[in-house]
CSV table of C-alpha atoms in Angstrom, one decimal:
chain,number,residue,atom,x,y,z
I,7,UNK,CA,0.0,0.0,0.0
I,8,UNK,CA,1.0,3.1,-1.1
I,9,UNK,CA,1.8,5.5,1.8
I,10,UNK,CA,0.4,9.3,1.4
I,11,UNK,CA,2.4,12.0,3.5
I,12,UNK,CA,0.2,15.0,4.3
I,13,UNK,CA,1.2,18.4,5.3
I,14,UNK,CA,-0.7,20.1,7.6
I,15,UNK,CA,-1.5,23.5,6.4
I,16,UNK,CA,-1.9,26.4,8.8
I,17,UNK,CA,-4.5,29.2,8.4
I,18,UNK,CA,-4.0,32.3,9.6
I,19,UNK,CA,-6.7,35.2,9.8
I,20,UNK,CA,-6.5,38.1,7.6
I,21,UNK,CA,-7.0,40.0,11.3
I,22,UNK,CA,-3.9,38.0,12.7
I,23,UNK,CA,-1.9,38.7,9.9
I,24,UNK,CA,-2.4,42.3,10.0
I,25,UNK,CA,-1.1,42.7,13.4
I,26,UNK,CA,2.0,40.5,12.4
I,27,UNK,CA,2.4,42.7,10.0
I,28,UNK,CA,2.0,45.9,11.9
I,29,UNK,CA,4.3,44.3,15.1
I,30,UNK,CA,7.3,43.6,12.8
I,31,UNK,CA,7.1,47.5,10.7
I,32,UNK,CA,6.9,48.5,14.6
I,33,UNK,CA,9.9,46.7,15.4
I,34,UNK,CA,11.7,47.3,12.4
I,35,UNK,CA,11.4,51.0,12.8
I,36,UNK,CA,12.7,51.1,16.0
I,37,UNK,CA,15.6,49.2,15.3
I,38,UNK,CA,16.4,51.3,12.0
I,39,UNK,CA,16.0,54.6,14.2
I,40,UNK,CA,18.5,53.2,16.6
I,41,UNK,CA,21.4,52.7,13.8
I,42,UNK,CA,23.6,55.7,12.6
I,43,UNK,CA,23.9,56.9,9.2
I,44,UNK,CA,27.1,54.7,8.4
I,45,UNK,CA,25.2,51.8,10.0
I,46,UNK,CA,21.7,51.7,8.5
I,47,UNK,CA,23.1,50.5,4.9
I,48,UNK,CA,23.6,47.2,6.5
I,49,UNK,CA,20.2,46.3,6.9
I,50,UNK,CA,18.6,48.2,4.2
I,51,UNK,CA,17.4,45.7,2.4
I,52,UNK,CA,16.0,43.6,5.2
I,53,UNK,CA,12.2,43.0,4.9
I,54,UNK,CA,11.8,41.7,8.5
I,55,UNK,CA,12.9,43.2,12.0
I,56,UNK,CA,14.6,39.5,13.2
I,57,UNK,CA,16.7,39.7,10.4
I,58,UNK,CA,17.8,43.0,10.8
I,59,UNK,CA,18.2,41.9,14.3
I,60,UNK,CA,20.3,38.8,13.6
I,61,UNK,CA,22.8,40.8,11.2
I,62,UNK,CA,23.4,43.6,13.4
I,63,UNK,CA,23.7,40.8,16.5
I,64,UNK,CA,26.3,38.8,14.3
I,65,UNK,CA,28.5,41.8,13.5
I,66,UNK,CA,28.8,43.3,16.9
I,67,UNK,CA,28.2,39.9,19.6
I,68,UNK,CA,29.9,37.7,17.1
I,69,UNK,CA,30.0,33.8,18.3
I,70,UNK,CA,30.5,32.4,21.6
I,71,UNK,CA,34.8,32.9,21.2
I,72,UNK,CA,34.7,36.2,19.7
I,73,UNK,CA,32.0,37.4,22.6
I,74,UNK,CA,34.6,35.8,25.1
I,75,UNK,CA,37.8,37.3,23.7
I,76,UNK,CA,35.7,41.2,23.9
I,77,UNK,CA,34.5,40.5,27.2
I,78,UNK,CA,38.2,40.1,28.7
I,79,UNK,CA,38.8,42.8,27.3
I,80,UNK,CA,36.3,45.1,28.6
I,81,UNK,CA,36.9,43.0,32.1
I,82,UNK,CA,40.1,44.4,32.5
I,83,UNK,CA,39.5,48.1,31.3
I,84,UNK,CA,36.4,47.7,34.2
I,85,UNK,CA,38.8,46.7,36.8
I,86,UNK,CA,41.6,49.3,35.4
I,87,UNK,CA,39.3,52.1,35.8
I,88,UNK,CA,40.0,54.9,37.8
I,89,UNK,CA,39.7,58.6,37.9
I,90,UNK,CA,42.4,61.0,37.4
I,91,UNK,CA,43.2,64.6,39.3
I,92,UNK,CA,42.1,66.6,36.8
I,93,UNK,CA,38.9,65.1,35.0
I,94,UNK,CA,35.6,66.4,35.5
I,95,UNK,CA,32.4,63.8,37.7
I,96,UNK,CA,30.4,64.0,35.0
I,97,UNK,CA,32.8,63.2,32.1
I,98,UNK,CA,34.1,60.1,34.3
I,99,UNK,CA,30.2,59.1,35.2
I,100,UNK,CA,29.9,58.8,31.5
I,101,UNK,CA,32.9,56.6,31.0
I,102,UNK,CA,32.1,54.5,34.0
I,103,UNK,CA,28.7,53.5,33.2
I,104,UNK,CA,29.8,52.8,29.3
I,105,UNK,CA,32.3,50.7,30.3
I,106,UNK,CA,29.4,48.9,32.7
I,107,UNK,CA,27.3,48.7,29.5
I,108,UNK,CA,29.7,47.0,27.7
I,109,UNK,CA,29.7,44.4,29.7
I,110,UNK,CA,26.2,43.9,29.9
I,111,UNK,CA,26.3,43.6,26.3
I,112,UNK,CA,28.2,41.0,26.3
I,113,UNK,CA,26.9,38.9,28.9
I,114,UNK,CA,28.5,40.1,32.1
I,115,UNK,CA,26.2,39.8,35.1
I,116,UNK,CA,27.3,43.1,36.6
I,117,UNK,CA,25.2,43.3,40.2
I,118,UNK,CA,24.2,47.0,42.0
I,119,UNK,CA,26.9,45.9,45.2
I,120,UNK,CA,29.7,45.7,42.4
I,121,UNK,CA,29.1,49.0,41.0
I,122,UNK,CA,28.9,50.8,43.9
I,123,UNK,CA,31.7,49.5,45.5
I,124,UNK,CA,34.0,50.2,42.2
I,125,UNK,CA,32.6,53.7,41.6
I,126,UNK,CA,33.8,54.5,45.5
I,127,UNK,CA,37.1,52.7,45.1
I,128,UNK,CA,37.5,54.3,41.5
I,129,UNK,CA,37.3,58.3,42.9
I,130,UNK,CA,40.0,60.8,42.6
I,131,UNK,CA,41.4,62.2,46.0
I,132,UNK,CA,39.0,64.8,45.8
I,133,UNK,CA,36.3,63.0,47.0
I,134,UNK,CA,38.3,60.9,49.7
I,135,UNK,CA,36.2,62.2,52.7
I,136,UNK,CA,32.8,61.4,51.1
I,137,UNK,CA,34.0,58.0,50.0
I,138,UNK,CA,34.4,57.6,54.1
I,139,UNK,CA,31.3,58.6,55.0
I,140,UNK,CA,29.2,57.3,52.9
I,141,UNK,CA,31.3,53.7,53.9
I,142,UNK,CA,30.6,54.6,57.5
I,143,UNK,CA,27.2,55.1,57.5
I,144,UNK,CA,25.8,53.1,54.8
I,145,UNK,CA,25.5,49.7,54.2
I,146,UNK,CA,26.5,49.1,51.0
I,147,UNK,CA,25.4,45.4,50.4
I,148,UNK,CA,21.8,47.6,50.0
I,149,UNK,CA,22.9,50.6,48.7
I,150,UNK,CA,22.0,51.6,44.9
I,151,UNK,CA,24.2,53.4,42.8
I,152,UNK,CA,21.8,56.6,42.1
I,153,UNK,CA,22.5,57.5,45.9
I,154,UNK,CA,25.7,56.9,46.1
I,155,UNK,CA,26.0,59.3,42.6
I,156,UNK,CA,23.4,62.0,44.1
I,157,UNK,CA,25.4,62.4,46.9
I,158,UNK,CA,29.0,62.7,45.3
I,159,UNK,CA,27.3,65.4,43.3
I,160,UNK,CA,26.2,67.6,46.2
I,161,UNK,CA,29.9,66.7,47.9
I,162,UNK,CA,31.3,68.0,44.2
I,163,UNK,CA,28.8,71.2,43.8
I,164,UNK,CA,30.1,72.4,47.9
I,165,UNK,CA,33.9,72.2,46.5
I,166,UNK,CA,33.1,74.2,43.7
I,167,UNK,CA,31.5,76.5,45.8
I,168,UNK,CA,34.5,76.3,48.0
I,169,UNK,CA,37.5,76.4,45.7
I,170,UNK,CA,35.6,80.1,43.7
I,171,UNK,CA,35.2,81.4,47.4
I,172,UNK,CA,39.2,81.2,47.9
I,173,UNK,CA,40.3,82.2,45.0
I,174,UNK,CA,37.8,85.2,45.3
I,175,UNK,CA,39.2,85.9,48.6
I,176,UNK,CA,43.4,85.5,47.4
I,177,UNK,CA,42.0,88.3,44.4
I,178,UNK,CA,40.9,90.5,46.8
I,179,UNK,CA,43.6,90.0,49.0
I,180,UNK,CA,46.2,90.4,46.3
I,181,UNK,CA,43.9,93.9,45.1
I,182,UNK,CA,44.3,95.2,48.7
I,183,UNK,CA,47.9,94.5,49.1
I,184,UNK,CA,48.5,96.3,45.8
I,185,UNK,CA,46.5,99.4,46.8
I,186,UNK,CA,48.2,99.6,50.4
I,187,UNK,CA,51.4,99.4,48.5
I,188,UNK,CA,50.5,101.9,46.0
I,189,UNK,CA,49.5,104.2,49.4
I,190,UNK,CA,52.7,104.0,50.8
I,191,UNK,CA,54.4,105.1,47.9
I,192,UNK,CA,52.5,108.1,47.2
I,193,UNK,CA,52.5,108.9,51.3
I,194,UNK,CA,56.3,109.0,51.3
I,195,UNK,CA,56.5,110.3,47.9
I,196,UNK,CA,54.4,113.2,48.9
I,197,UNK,CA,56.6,113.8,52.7
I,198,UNK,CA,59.8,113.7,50.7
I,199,UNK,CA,58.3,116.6,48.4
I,200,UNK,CA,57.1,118.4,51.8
I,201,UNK,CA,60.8,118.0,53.2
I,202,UNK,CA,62.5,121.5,53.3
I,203,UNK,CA,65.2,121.5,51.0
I,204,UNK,CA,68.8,122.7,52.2
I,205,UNK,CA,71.3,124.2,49.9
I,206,UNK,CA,74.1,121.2,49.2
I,207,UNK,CA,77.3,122.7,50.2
I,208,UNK,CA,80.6,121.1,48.9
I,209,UNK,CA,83.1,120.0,51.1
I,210,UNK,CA,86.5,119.5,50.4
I,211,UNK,CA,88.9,116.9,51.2
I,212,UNK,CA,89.3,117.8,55.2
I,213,UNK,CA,85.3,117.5,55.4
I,214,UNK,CA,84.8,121.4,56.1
I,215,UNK,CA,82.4,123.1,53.8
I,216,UNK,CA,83.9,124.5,50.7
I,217,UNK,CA,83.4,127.6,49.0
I,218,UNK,CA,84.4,128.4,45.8
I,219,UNK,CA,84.5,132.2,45.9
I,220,UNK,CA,86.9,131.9,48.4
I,221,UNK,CA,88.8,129.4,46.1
I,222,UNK,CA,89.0,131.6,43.6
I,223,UNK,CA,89.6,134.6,45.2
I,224,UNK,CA,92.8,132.8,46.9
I,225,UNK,CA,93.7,130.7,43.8
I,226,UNK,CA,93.5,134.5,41.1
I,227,UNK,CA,95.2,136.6,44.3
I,228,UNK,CA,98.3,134.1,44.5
I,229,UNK,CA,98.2,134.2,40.9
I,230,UNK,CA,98.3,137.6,40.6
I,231,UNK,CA,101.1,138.2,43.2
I,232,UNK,CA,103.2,135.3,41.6
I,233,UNK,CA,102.9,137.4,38.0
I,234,UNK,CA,103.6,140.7,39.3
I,235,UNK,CA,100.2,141.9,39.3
I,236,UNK,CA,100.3,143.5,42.8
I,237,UNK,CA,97.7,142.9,45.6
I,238,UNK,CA,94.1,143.3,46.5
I,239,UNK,CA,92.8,143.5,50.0
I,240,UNK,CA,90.4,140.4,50.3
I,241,UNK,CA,87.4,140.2,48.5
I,242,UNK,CA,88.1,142.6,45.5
I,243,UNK,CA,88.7,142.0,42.5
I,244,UNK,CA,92.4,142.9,41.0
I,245,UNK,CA,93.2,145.2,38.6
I,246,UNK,CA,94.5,143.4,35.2
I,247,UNK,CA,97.7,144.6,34.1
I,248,UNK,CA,96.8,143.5,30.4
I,249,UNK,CA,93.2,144.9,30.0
I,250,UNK,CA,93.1,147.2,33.0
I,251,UNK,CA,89.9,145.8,34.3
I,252,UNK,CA,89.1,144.4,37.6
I,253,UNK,CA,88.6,140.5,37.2
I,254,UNK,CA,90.4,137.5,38.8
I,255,UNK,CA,92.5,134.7,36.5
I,256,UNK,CA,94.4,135.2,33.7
I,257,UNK,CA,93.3,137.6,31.2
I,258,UNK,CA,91.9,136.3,28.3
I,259,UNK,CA,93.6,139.7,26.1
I,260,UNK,CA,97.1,138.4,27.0
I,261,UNK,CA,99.4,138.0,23.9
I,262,UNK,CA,97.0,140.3,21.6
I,263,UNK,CA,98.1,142.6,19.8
I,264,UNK,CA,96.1,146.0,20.8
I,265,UNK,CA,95.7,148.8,18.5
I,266,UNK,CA,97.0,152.2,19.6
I,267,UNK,CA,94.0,154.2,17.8
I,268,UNK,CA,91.1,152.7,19.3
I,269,UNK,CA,92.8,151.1,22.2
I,270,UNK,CA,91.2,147.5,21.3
I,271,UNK,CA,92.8,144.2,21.2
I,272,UNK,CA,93.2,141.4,18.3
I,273,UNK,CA,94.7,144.2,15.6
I,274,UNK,CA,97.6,146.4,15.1
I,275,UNK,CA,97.2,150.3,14.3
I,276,UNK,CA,97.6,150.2,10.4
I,277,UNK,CA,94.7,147.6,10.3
I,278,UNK,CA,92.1,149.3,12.3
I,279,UNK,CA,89.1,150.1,10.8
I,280,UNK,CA,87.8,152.6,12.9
């Protein structure tokens, strides 16, 4: 006897069919509006939101061995993790829950008690005496991460706070200092002007004051003696020999020639002009 195999044929409701339909546009959409510009050509072409789905989960989760290989990878960049002096809460927030991400992507049971306990061992020293207190006074085997966060925020917003305070306080410090400076300055600038000011009087070599009159007058009367000029009582000026004027030194008509018509010096008779 010749056996028949039958197929079962299923029938499914214009309705159902319909909302299949609509579930896996729905679906579809979502996952295209998810993709980036240099993503969405991949799946262009796909009709069907698990097949878009299984391309993009292929690419990026790979097999089993590549999913293991990336996950010790992101393992040790978790465990490396740590923030330095000079970056900002919120940019190492960011980098600390994408790195926690990651390895929820890829499988990694990450638990609330081993994310707060690395976000408090991974804080700069900045935030040292938080970390304590919030270790002393909480049990962290309950606490959620969204605490510990809202309080290492207020903790961050007081330093701020703190840290404009004293560098206000060092501006206006260094501003005062400058003006008091500036004061003094004037103050003894202006009592030096209001000094009375006394006639400087040279001294000579023996430290007595010096006069130069009285230089002169000795230095042109021993002069005149020693060239024949006669004397003068002291304080008058000498008669010049030369010139016939009263002056002391040398006269400055010595040597001329002087003219005999109109008794001046620097010519002879017979080229006067007068």
């Amino acid at each position: 006897m010749k056996k028949v195999k039958l197929i079962k044929l299923y029938y499914m409701h214009p309705r159902h069919l319909e909302k299949k339909k609509i579930k896996n546009a729905k679906a579809l959409s979502l996952i295209q509006g998810a993709l980036t510009d240099d993503l969405f050509p991949r799946i262009r072409n796909e009709k069907t939101a698990k097949g878009a789905w299984d391309i993009l989960s292929r690419e990026f989760r790979g097999d089993k061995k590549v999913r293991a290989v990336k996950l010790q990878g992101v393992r040790a960049d978790f465990e490396y993790l740590r923030m330095s002096e000079s970056e900002s809460l919120d940019g190492y927030l960011a980098k600390f829950f994408a790195t926690i991400n990651n390895l929820k992507s890829l499988g990694e049971d990450v638990s609330e008690n081993r994310i707060v306990q690395k976000l408090l061992m991974s804080l700069s020293r900045r935030y040292k005496s938080i970390v304590s207190i919030i270790e002393e006074t909480h049990d962290l085997e309950v606490l959620r991460s969204e605490e510990v966060i809202a309080s290492i925020k207020v903790y961050d917003k007081r330093e701020d706070l703190h840290d404009e305070r004293d560098k206000l306080r060092g501006t206006e410090k260094a501003f005062s200092s400058f003006k008091i400076g500036n004061n003094q300055g004037y103050n003894s600038h202006k009592s030096f002007q209001s000094r009375p000011t006394q006639k400087w009087q040279p001294q000579d070599r023996r430290g007595s004051n010096w006069n130069p009159n009285k230089t002169l007058n000795s230095y042109s009367n021993s002069n005149w003696n020693n060239t024949g000029g006669g004397s003068s009582q002291a304080g008058e000026k000498p008669q010049c020999q030369v010139c016939q004027k009263h002056h002391f030194g040398l006269c400055r008509h010595k040597g001329k020639p002087r003219c005999g018509r109109c008794n001046r010096f620097g010519h002879i008779t017979k080229d006067c002009e007068s």
